[in-house]
XYZ file of C-alpha atoms in Angstrom:
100
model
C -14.997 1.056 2.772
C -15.821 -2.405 3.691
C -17.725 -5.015 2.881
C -19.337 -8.281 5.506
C -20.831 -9.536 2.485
C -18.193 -10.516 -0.175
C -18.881 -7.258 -1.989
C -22.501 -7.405 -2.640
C -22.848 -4.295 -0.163
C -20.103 -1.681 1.237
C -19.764 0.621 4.083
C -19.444 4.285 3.656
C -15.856 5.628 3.250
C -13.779 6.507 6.398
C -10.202 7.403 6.622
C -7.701 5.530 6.944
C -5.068 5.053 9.685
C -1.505 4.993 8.218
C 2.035 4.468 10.214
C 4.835 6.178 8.186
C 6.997 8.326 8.563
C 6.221 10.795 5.960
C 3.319 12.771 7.852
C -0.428 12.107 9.821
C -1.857 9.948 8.133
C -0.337 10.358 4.092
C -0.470 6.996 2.253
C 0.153 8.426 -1.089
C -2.003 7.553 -4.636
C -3.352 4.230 -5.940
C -1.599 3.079 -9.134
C -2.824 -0.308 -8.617
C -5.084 -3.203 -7.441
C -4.044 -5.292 -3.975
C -3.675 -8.122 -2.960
C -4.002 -10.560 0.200
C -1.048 -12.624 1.031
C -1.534 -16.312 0.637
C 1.304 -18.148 1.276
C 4.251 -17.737 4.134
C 5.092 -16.187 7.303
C 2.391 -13.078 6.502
C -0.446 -14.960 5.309
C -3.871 -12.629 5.586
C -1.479 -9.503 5.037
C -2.946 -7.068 2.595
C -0.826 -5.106 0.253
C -1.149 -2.674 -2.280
C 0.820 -1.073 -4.658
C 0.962 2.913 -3.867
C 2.955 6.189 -5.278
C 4.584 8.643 -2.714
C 4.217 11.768 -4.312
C 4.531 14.896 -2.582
C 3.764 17.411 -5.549
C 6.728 18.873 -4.496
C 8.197 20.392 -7.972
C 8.071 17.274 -9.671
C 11.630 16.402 -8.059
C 12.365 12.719 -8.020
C 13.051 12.236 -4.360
C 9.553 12.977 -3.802
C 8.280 10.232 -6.649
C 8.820 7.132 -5.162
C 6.319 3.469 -5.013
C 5.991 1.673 -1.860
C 3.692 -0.906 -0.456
C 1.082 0.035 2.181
C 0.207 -2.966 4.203
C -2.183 -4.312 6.826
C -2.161 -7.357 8.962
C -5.263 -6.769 10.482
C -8.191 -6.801 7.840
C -7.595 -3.161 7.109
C -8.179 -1.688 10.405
C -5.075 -0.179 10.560
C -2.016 0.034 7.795
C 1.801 0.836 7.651
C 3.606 1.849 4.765
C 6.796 -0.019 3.784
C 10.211 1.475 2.443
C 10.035 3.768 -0.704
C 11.627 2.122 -3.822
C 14.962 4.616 -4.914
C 13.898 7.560 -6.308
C 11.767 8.214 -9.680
C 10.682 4.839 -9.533
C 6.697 5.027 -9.664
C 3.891 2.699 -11.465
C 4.528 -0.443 -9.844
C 2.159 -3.354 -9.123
C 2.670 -5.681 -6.360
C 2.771 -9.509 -6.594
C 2.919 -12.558 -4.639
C 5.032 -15.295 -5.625
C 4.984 -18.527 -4.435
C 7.326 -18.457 -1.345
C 4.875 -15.587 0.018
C 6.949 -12.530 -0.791
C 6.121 -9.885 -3.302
């Protein structure tokens, strides 16, 4: 969904378009809020705090947090690296240097 007028109104929902390499379009679960980059080289970038998890037996290579990102306003997003596995729950940051 978005939003032209600082939240006061929103768009209907449409999909999202996610690079990965875990399958068409899968950016995992929310387990968090996001947040826009405001300091360093990626300035603008959104991030948020997301859960790869396949359902696949409840094995721990398949429950992993990552951060899906986008550099352009949400058009389009890519996921980052998964954390080693069992790690889920996270919540992403920025410190001060711009990195999370």
């Amino acid at each position: 969904m978005t939003s032209t007028d600082a939240g006061a109104t929103w768009s209907g929902p449409v999909a999202i378009n996610v690079t990965n390499t875990w399958g068409p379009h899968y950016a995992g679960n929310d387990v968090a809020h996001g947040v826009e980059l405001r300091h360093g080289a990626h300035a603008g970038r959104l991030a948020i705090a997301r859960r790869y998890d396949s359902g696949n037996g409840g094995s721990a290579d398949f429950v992993r947090s990552y951060v899906l990102y986008s550099d352009d306003q949400g058009a389009s997003w890519t996921a980052g690296q998964l954390l080693p596995r069992g790690w889920t729950e996270c919540q992403a940051a920025e410190l001060r240097n711009g990195s999370l």
